[in-house]
PDB file of C-alpha atoms in Angstrom:
ATOM      1  CA  UNK A1058      22.131  11.441  -9.301  1.00 59.00           C
ATOM      2  CA  UNK A1059      22.567  11.180  -5.545  1.00 79.00           C
ATOM      3  CA  UNK A1060      19.789   9.910  -3.330  1.00 91.00           C
ATOM      4  CA  UNK A1061      17.582  12.681  -1.994  1.00 94.00           C
ATOM      5  CA  UNK A1062      16.738  12.493   1.719  1.00 96.00           C
ATOM      6  CA  UNK A1063      14.165  14.966   3.004  1.00 97.00           C
ATOM      7  CA  UNK A1064      13.467  15.692   6.678  1.00 98.00           C
ATOM      8  CA  UNK A1065       9.927  16.856   7.493  1.00 97.00           C
ATOM      9  CA  UNK A1066       9.361  18.557  10.842  1.00 95.00           C
ATOM     10  CA  UNK A1067       6.283  18.331  13.018  1.00 92.00           C
ATOM     11  CA  UNK A1068       3.517  20.773  13.882  1.00 88.00           C
ATOM     12  CA  UNK A1069       4.686  24.229  15.046  1.00 84.00           C
ATOM     13  CA  UNK A1070       8.306  23.193  14.461  1.00 89.00           C
ATOM     14  CA  UNK A1071      10.935  23.984  11.832  1.00 90.00           C
ATOM     15  CA  UNK A1072      14.185  22.975  10.164  1.00 92.00           C
ATOM     16  CA  UNK A1073      15.910  24.318  13.284  1.00 93.00           C
ATOM     17  CA  UNK A1074      14.361  21.753  15.636  1.00 94.00           C
ATOM     18  CA  UNK A1075      16.743  19.541  17.614  1.00 95.00           C
ATOM     19  CA  UNK A1076      15.928  16.457  15.512  1.00 96.00           C
ATOM     20  CA  UNK A1077      16.283  18.325  12.218  1.00 96.00           C
ATOM     21  CA  UNK A1078      19.649  19.772  13.241  1.00 97.00           C
ATOM     22  CA  UNK A1079      20.918  16.401  14.540  1.00 97.00           C
ATOM     23  CA  UNK A1080      19.772  14.649  11.362  1.00 97.00           C
ATOM     24  CA  UNK A1081      21.412  17.221   9.095  1.00 97.00           C
ATOM     25  CA  UNK A1082      24.709  17.027  11.015  1.00 97.00           C
ATOM     26  CA  UNK A1083      24.661  13.214  10.898  1.00 97.00           C
ATOM     27  CA  UNK A1084      24.089  13.107   7.141  1.00 95.00           C
ATOM     28  CA  UNK A1085      26.711  15.788   6.474  1.00 95.00           C
ATOM     29  CA  UNK A1086      29.280  13.807   8.484  1.00 96.00           C
ATOM     30  CA  UNK A1087      28.481  10.245   7.406  1.00 95.00           C
ATOM     31  CA  UNK A1088      26.784  10.624   4.006  1.00 94.00           C
ATOM     32  CA  UNK A1089      28.147  13.865   2.516  1.00 93.00           C
ATOM     33  CA  UNK A1090      27.212  12.836  -1.038  1.00 92.00           C
ATOM     34  CA  UNK A1091      23.547  12.438  -0.141  1.00 93.00           C
ATOM     35  CA  UNK A1092      21.278  15.276  -1.232  1.00 94.00           C
ATOM     36  CA  UNK A1093      19.916  16.003   2.268  1.00 96.00           C
ATOM     37  CA  UNK A1094      17.493  18.781   3.080  1.00 96.00           C
ATOM     38  CA  UNK A1095      15.298  19.771   6.001  1.00 96.00           C
ATOM     39  CA  UNK A1096      12.326  21.707   4.692  1.00 95.00           C
ATOM     40  CA  UNK A1097      10.441  24.492   6.420  1.00 94.00           C
ATOM     41  CA  UNK A1098       6.854  23.570   5.730  1.00 92.00           C
ATOM     42  CA  UNK A1099       3.861  25.858   5.475  1.00 86.00           C
ATOM     43  CA  UNK A1100       1.173  24.997   7.978  1.00 83.00           C
ATOM     44  CA  UNK A1101      -1.628  24.592   5.468  1.00 86.00           C
ATOM     45  CA  UNK A1102      -1.665  20.836   4.644  1.00 91.00           C
ATOM     46  CA  UNK A1103      -2.110  21.078   0.865  1.00 91.00           C
ATOM     47  CA  UNK A1104       0.579  23.776   0.644  1.00 92.00           C
ATOM     48  CA  UNK A1105       2.976  21.623   2.695  1.00 94.00           C
ATOM     49  CA  UNK A1106       2.426  18.616   0.425  1.00 95.00           C
ATOM     50  CA  UNK A1107       2.818  20.803  -2.676  1.00 96.00           C
ATOM     51  CA  UNK A1108       6.161  22.129  -1.373  1.00 96.00           C
ATOM     52  CA  UNK A1109       7.421  18.595  -0.665  1.00 97.00           C
ATOM     53  CA  UNK A1110       6.334  17.406  -4.120  1.00 95.00           C
ATOM     54  CA  UNK A1111       7.961  20.423  -5.774  1.00 95.00           C
ATOM     55  CA  UNK A1112      11.185  19.830  -3.803  1.00 95.00           C
ATOM     56  CA  UNK A1113      11.329  16.168  -4.834  1.00 95.00           C
ATOM     57  CA  UNK A1114      10.417  16.951  -8.444  1.00 91.00           C
ATOM     58  CA  UNK A1115      10.812  14.021 -10.812  1.00 88.00           C
ATOM     59  CA  UNK A1116      13.474  12.296  -8.710  1.00 84.00           C
ATOM     60  CA  UNK A1117      12.357   8.892  -7.479  1.00 81.00           C
ATOM     61  CA  UNK A1118      15.470   7.851  -5.553  1.00 91.00           C
ATOM     62  CA  UNK A1119      14.059   9.504  -2.455  1.00 96.00           C
ATOM     63  CA  UNK A1120      13.767   8.710   1.243  1.00 97.00           C
ATOM     64  CA  UNK A1121      11.741  10.710   3.732  1.00 98.00           C
ATOM     65  CA  UNK A1122      12.236  11.224   7.454  1.00 98.00           C
ATOM     66  CA  UNK A1123       9.212  12.645   9.224  1.00 97.00           C
ATOM     67  CA  UNK A1124       8.530  13.526  12.838  1.00 97.00           C
ATOM     68  CA  UNK A1125       4.986  13.722  14.228  1.00 96.00           C
ATOM     69  CA  UNK A1126       2.908  15.681  11.669  1.00 95.00           C
ATOM     70  CA  UNK A1127       5.935  15.414   9.359  1.00 96.00           C
ATOM     71  CA  UNK A1128       5.519  11.644   9.668  1.00 97.00           C
ATOM     72  CA  UNK A1129       1.939  11.974   8.467  1.00 97.00           C
ATOM     73  CA  UNK A1130       3.042  14.116   5.496  1.00 97.00           C
ATOM     74  CA  UNK A1131       5.861  11.658   4.745  1.00 97.00           C
ATOM     75  CA  UNK A1132       3.277   8.865   4.685  1.00 97.00           C
ATOM     76  CA  UNK A1133       1.102  10.795   2.214  1.00 96.00           C
ATOM     77  CA  UNK A1134       4.069  11.322  -0.132  1.00 96.00           C
ATOM     78  CA  UNK A1135       5.479   7.788   0.292  1.00 96.00           C
ATOM     79  CA  UNK A1136       2.096   6.352  -0.664  1.00 96.00           C
ATOM     80  CA  UNK A1137       2.086   8.521  -3.811  1.00 93.00           C
ATOM     81  CA  UNK A1138       5.616   7.797  -5.064  1.00 94.00           C
ATOM     82  CA  UNK A1139       6.379   4.480  -3.324  1.00 94.00           C
ATOM     83  CA  UNK A1140       9.540   5.553  -1.495  1.00 95.00           C
ATOM     84  CA  UNK A1141      10.987   4.654   1.872  1.00 96.00           C
ATOM     85  CA  UNK A1142       9.938   6.702   4.885  1.00 97.00           C
ATOM     86  CA  UNK A1143      11.308   6.721   8.430  1.00 98.00           C
ATOM     87  CA  UNK A1144       8.738   8.038  10.876  1.00 98.00           C
ATOM     88  CA  UNK A1145       9.407   9.265  14.409  1.00 98.00           C
ATOM     89  CA  UNK A1146       6.340   9.177  16.688  1.00 97.00           C
ATOM     90  CA  UNK A1147       4.167   9.843  13.620  1.00 97.00           C
ATOM     91  CA  UNK A1148       0.769  11.479  13.808  1.00 95.00           C
ATOM     92  CA  UNK A1149      -2.030   9.121  12.808  1.00 95.00           C
ATOM     93  CA  UNK A1150      -5.308  10.896  12.014  1.00 91.00           C
ATOM     94  CA  UNK A1151      -3.697  14.235  13.005  1.00 91.00           C
ATOM     95  CA  UNK A1152      -6.967  16.105  12.599  1.00 90.00           C
ATOM     96  CA  UNK A1153      -8.223  14.423  15.783  1.00 89.00           C
ATOM     97  CA  UNK A1154      -5.301  15.784  17.826  1.00 86.00           C
ATOM     98  CA  UNK A1155      -4.631  19.128  16.192  1.00 84.00           C
ATOM     99  CA  UNK A1156      -8.254  20.236  16.401  1.00 84.00           C
ATOM    100  CA  UNK A1157      -7.370  21.135  20.006  1.00 85.00           C
ATOM    101  CA  UNK A1158      -4.656  23.510  18.732  1.00 81.00           C
ATOM    102  CA  UNK A1159      -6.577  25.859  16.452  1.00 89.00           C
ATOM    103  CA  UNK A1160      -5.345  29.444  16.529  1.00 90.00           C
ATOM    104  CA  UNK A1161      -2.492  31.717  15.506  1.00 91.00           C
ATOM    105  CA  UNK A1162       1.144  30.580  15.406  1.00 86.00           C
ATOM    106  CA  UNK A1163       4.472  32.045  14.292  1.00 83.00           C
ATOM    107  CA  UNK A1164       6.989  30.178  12.120  1.00 81.00           C
ATOM    108  CA  UNK A1165      10.485  31.120  13.351  1.00 79.00           C
ATOM    109  CA  UNK A1166      12.294  30.381  10.088  1.00 79.00           C
ATOM    110  CA  UNK A1167       9.702  31.531   7.562  1.00 79.00           C
ATOM    111  CA  UNK A1168       9.111  34.523   9.873  1.00 84.00           C
ATOM    112  CA  UNK A1169       5.392  34.641   9.309  1.00 84.00           C
ATOM    113  CA  UNK A1170       2.228  34.224  11.301  1.00 88.00           C
ATOM    114  CA  UNK A1171      -0.219  31.537  10.301  1.00 85.00           C
ATOM    115  CA  UNK A1172      -3.648  30.473  11.452  1.00 87.00           C
ATOM    116  CA  UNK A1173      -4.563  26.858  12.077  1.00 86.00           C
ATOM    117  CA  UNK A1174      -8.248  26.462  11.273  1.00 89.00           C
ATOM    118  CA  UNK A1175     -11.005  23.887  11.215  1.00 90.00           C
ATOM    119  CA  UNK A1176     -10.630  23.856   7.411  1.00 91.00           C
ATOM    120  CA  UNK A1177      -7.063  22.598   7.886  1.00 88.00           C
ATOM    121  CA  UNK A1178      -8.388  19.753  10.031  1.00 90.00           C
ATOM    122  CA  UNK A1179     -10.845  18.774   7.299  1.00 91.00           C
ATOM    123  CA  UNK A1180      -7.996  18.850   4.766  1.00 91.00           C
ATOM    124  CA  UNK A1181      -5.837  16.587   6.952  1.00 91.00           C
ATOM    125  CA  UNK A1182      -8.705  14.132   7.299  1.00 91.00           C
ATOM    126  CA  UNK A1183      -9.143  14.035   3.514  1.00 92.00           C
ATOM    127  CA  UNK A1184      -5.409  13.514   2.918  1.00 92.00           C
ATOM    128  CA  UNK A1185      -5.019  10.535   5.251  1.00 89.00           C
ATOM    129  CA  UNK A1186      -4.486   7.284   3.337  1.00 92.00           C
ATOM    130  CA  UNK A1187      -7.159   4.836   4.475  1.00 90.00           C
ATOM    131  CA  UNK A1188      -4.752   1.899   4.378  1.00 92.00           C
ATOM    132  CA  UNK A1189      -1.078   1.588   3.506  1.00 94.00           C
ATOM    133  CA  UNK A1190      -0.413   0.040   0.105  1.00 94.00           C
ATOM    134  CA  UNK A1191       3.241  -0.854   0.833  1.00 93.00           C
ATOM    135  CA  UNK A1192       3.826  -1.054   4.589  1.00 96.00           C
ATOM    136  CA  UNK A1193       7.303  -2.524   4.018  1.00 96.00           C
ATOM    137  CA  UNK A1194       8.398   0.980   2.902  1.00 96.00           C
ATOM    138  CA  UNK A1195       8.126   2.289   6.476  1.00 98.00           C
ATOM    139  CA  UNK A1196      10.373   2.291   9.518  1.00 98.00           C
ATOM    140  CA  UNK A1197       8.337   3.533  12.491  1.00 98.00           C
ATOM    141  CA  UNK A1198      10.117   4.620  15.664  1.00 98.00           C
ATOM    142  CA  UNK A1199       7.752   4.882  18.623  1.00 98.00           C
ATOM    143  CA  UNK A1200       8.101   5.614  22.314  1.00 97.00           C
ATOM    144  CA  UNK A1201       5.343   4.498  24.651  1.00 97.00           C
ATOM    145  CA  UNK A1202       5.808   7.608  26.826  1.00 95.00           C
ATOM    146  CA  UNK A1203       4.696   9.937  24.012  1.00 95.00           C
ATOM    147  CA  UNK A1204       2.547  12.462  25.877  1.00 93.00           C
ATOM    148  CA  UNK A1205       1.093  14.032  22.701  1.00 91.00           C
ATOM    149  CA  UNK A1206       0.152  11.070  20.501  1.00 92.00           C
ATOM    150  CA  UNK A1207      -1.122   7.609  21.438  1.00 94.00           C
ATOM    151  CA  UNK A1208       1.585   5.282  20.098  1.00 96.00           C
ATOM    152  CA  UNK A1209      -0.976   2.434  19.876  1.00 96.00           C
ATOM    153  CA  UNK A1210      -2.679   4.211  16.963  1.00 95.00           C
ATOM    154  CA  UNK A1211       0.595   4.019  15.010  1.00 97.00           C
ATOM    155  CA  UNK A1212       1.076   0.357  15.981  1.00 96.00           C
ATOM    156  CA  UNK A1213      -2.302  -0.385  14.459  1.00 96.00           C
ATOM    157  CA  UNK A1214      -2.092   1.871  11.397  1.00 96.00           C
ATOM    158  CA  UNK A1215       1.446   0.839  10.361  1.00 97.00           C
ATOM    159  CA  UNK A1216       0.883  -2.929  10.619  1.00 96.00           C
ATOM    160  CA  UNK A1217       3.334  -4.711   8.334  1.00 96.00           C
ATOM    161  CA  UNK A1218       5.931  -1.942   8.665  1.00 97.00           C
ATOM    162  CA  UNK A1219       9.225  -2.289  10.518  1.00 97.00           C
ATOM    163  CA  UNK A1220       8.264  -0.940  13.939  1.00 98.00           C
ATOM    164  CA  UNK A1221      10.673  -0.216  16.782  1.00 97.00           C
ATOM    165  CA  UNK A1222       8.834   0.499  20.017  1.00 97.00           C
ATOM    166  CA  UNK A1223      10.803   1.560  23.070  1.00 96.00           C
ATOM    167  CA  UNK A1224       9.302   1.923  26.520  1.00 96.00           C
ATOM    168  CA  UNK A1225       9.161   5.357  28.092  1.00 96.00           C
ATOM    169  CA  UNK A1226      10.535   8.382  26.319  1.00 95.00           C
ATOM    170  CA  UNK A1227       8.324  11.215  25.119  1.00 95.00           C
ATOM    171  CA  UNK A1228       6.983  12.892  21.990  1.00 94.00           C
ATOM    172  CA  UNK A1229      10.382  14.389  21.123  1.00 93.00           C
ATOM    173  CA  UNK A1230      11.796  10.816  20.991  1.00 96.00           C
ATOM    174  CA  UNK A1231      14.386  10.540  23.745  1.00 96.00           C
ATOM    175  CA  UNK A1232      17.695   9.205  22.404  1.00 96.00           C
ATOM    176  CA  UNK A1233      16.897  10.123  18.799  1.00 97.00           C
ATOM    177  CA  UNK A1234      20.564  10.605  17.816  1.00 96.00           C
ATOM    178  CA  UNK A1235      21.247   6.942  18.616  1.00 97.00           C
ATOM    179  CA  UNK A1236      18.681   5.954  15.939  1.00 97.00           C
ATOM    180  CA  UNK A1237      20.247   7.921  13.074  1.00 97.00           C
ATOM    181  CA  UNK A1238      22.424   5.048  11.833  1.00 96.00           C
ATOM    182  CA  UNK A1239      19.335   2.792  11.768  1.00 96.00           C
ATOM    183  CA  UNK A1240      17.427   5.492   9.878  1.00 97.00           C
ATOM    184  CA  UNK A1241      20.219   5.948   7.319  1.00 95.00           C
ATOM    185  CA  UNK A1242      20.432   2.183   6.839  1.00 94.00           C
ATOM    186  CA  UNK A1243      16.684   1.942   6.233  1.00 95.00           C
ATOM    187  CA  UNK A1244      16.982   4.790   3.702  1.00 91.00           C
ATOM    188  CA  UNK A1245      19.333   2.451   1.770  1.00 83.00           C
ATOM    189  CA  UNK A1246      22.249   4.843   1.631  1.00 69.00           C
ATOM    190  CA  UNK A1247      25.010   2.275   2.008  1.00 52.00           C
TER     191      UNK A1247
END
C-alpha cells in the first residue's frame, strides 16, 4: 500500500488554496505513486477531525501537511496515530486567535455557508494537546513576518521538533514552493 499524504488547509481556506494546489502538483510530478489528497474540511473542529480520521482509515503509513489551522488539526491527528506532520505557520491555541473571527463564512468548494461560533472556540481549546508526546514527528516551517499568528508560540510549543525559521515572510509562507522537497523528504517518501 502506498504512503498516504494528506494536505490540511487553514481557516476559511480550501483545497484550492495556492499552497494546496502547489503541493498537489509537486506530489503528482515527483511522487506519482503516493496517495496524495488535499481535503476540504468542515469548519466545525470535531467534524473536521472526524473527516480526517475517516479519510485515513486504518492506514498507518501516513504523513500530514497542515497550514495554519490545518497545522493544528494535523498535530491533533499526529498525536493520536504517531505519524509525521509537516506544519506551515501552524496555529497554536487557535481558539485565542479565531475568537476574533466569529461569524458567517462561505466554503467555495463545499459550496455551503457555515457559522463560526464561541462553541467552536471551546471545542478547539479542548482538542489542543497539552504537550507533544513525540516532537521528533514534526517539521515546523515558520516565518517571523507572520502577521496573523505569533511564530514565537510555535517555537515554544514545538520544542524538540525540527524547526525551520526564516526571517520576514508572512502568514501565507513566502517561498513555500521551495520547501516542498524538504517537506517530501521529511514525509519519508524516498
